[in-house]
XYZ file of C-alpha atoms in Angstrom:
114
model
C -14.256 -1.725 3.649
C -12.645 -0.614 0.740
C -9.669 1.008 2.397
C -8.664 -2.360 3.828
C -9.067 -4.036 0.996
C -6.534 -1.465 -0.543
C -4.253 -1.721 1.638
C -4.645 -5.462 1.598
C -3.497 -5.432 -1.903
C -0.643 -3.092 -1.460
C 0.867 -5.474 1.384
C 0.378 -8.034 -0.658
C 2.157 -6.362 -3.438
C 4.944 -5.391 -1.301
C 6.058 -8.926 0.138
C 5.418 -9.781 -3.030
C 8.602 -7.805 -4.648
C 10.884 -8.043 -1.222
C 12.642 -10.917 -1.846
C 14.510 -9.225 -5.214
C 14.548 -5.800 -3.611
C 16.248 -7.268 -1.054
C 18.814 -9.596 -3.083
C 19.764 -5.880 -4.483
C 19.525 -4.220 -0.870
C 22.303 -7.161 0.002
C 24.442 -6.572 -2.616
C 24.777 -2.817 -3.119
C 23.884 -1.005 0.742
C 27.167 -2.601 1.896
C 28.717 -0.924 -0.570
C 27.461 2.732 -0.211
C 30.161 5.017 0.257
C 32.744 3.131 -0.506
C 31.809 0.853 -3.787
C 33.521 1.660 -7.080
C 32.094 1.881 -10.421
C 34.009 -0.742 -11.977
C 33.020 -2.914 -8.995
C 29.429 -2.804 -9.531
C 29.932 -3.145 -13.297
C 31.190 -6.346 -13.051
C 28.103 -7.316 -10.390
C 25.389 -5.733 -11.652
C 26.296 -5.780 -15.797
C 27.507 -2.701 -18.005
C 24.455 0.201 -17.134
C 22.266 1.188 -20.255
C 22.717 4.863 -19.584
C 24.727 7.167 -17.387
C 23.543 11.164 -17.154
C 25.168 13.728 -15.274
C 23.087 15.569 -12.025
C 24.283 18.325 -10.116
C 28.010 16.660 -9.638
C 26.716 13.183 -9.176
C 26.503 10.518 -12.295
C 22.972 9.079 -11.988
C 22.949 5.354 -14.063
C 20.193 3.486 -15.079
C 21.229 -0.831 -14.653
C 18.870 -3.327 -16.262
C 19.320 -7.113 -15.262
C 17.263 -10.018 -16.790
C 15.103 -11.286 -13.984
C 16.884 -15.006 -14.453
C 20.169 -14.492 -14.967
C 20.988 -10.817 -14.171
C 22.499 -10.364 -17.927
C 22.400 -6.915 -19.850
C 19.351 -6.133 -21.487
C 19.828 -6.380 -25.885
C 20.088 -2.985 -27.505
C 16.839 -3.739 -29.067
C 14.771 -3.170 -25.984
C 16.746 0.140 -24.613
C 14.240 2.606 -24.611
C 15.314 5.560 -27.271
C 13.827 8.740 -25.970
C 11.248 10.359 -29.085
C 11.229 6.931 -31.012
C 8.068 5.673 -31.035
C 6.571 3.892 -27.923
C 7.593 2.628 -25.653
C 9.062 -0.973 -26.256
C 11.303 -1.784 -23.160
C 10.017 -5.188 -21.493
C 10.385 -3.423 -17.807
C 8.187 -6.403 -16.927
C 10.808 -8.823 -17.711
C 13.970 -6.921 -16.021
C 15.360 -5.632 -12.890
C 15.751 -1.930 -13.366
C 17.826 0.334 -10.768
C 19.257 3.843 -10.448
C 22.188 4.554 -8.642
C 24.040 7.495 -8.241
C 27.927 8.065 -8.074
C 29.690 10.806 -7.032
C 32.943 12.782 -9.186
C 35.590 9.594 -8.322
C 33.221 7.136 -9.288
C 31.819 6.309 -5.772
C 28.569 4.785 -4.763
C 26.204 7.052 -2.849
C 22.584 6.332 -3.296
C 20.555 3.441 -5.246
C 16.945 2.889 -5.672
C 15.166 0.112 -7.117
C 12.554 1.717 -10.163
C 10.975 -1.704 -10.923
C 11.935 -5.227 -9.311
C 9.136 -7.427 -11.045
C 7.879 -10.503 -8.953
């Protein structure tokens, strides 16, 4: 009984963030493998962080959940400053990876709030 009600409340959880994993599905899979940096800048805002990974860039985009703006410096999480004080419940937050000329080659959603 308590294994369906489980996974119950994982399904439920799950259609519940589709439709904004999916408005980012339709915006950056087309462009996988062949998107630009500076092309999904000016989509998806300026990203709060880019790292480098084993040749790739890995960069971390947050979007307001109403209007898809960058998130304020004030609530960029600063690594070893205290907790924790980045409203992830408020934004979009993605990952996506480039390769050495800037290409698109892999994205995942972290947290798409419902």
């Amino acid at each position: 009984m308590r294994i369906i009600a489980h996974v119950t409340l994982l399904l439920t959880l799950l259609s519940c963030t589709e439709p904004r994993v999916k408005k980012y599905q339709d915006i950056l899979e087309p462009r996988v493998g062949s998107g630009k940096k500076e092309e999904i800048d000016k989509l998806l805002g300026n990203p709060t962080w880019c790292k480098d990974e084993d040749g790739t860039q890995k960069c971390e985009y947050r979007s307001s959940r109403a209007n898809n703006s960058p998130v304020p410096d004030v609530y960029k999480k600063e690594e070893g400053m205290g907790p924790d004080l980045s409203p992830y419940d408020r934004y979009d937050v993605l990952h996506l990876k480039y390769d050495g000329f800037g290409v698109l080659k892999d994205w995942e959603p972290v947290v798409v709030p419902h």
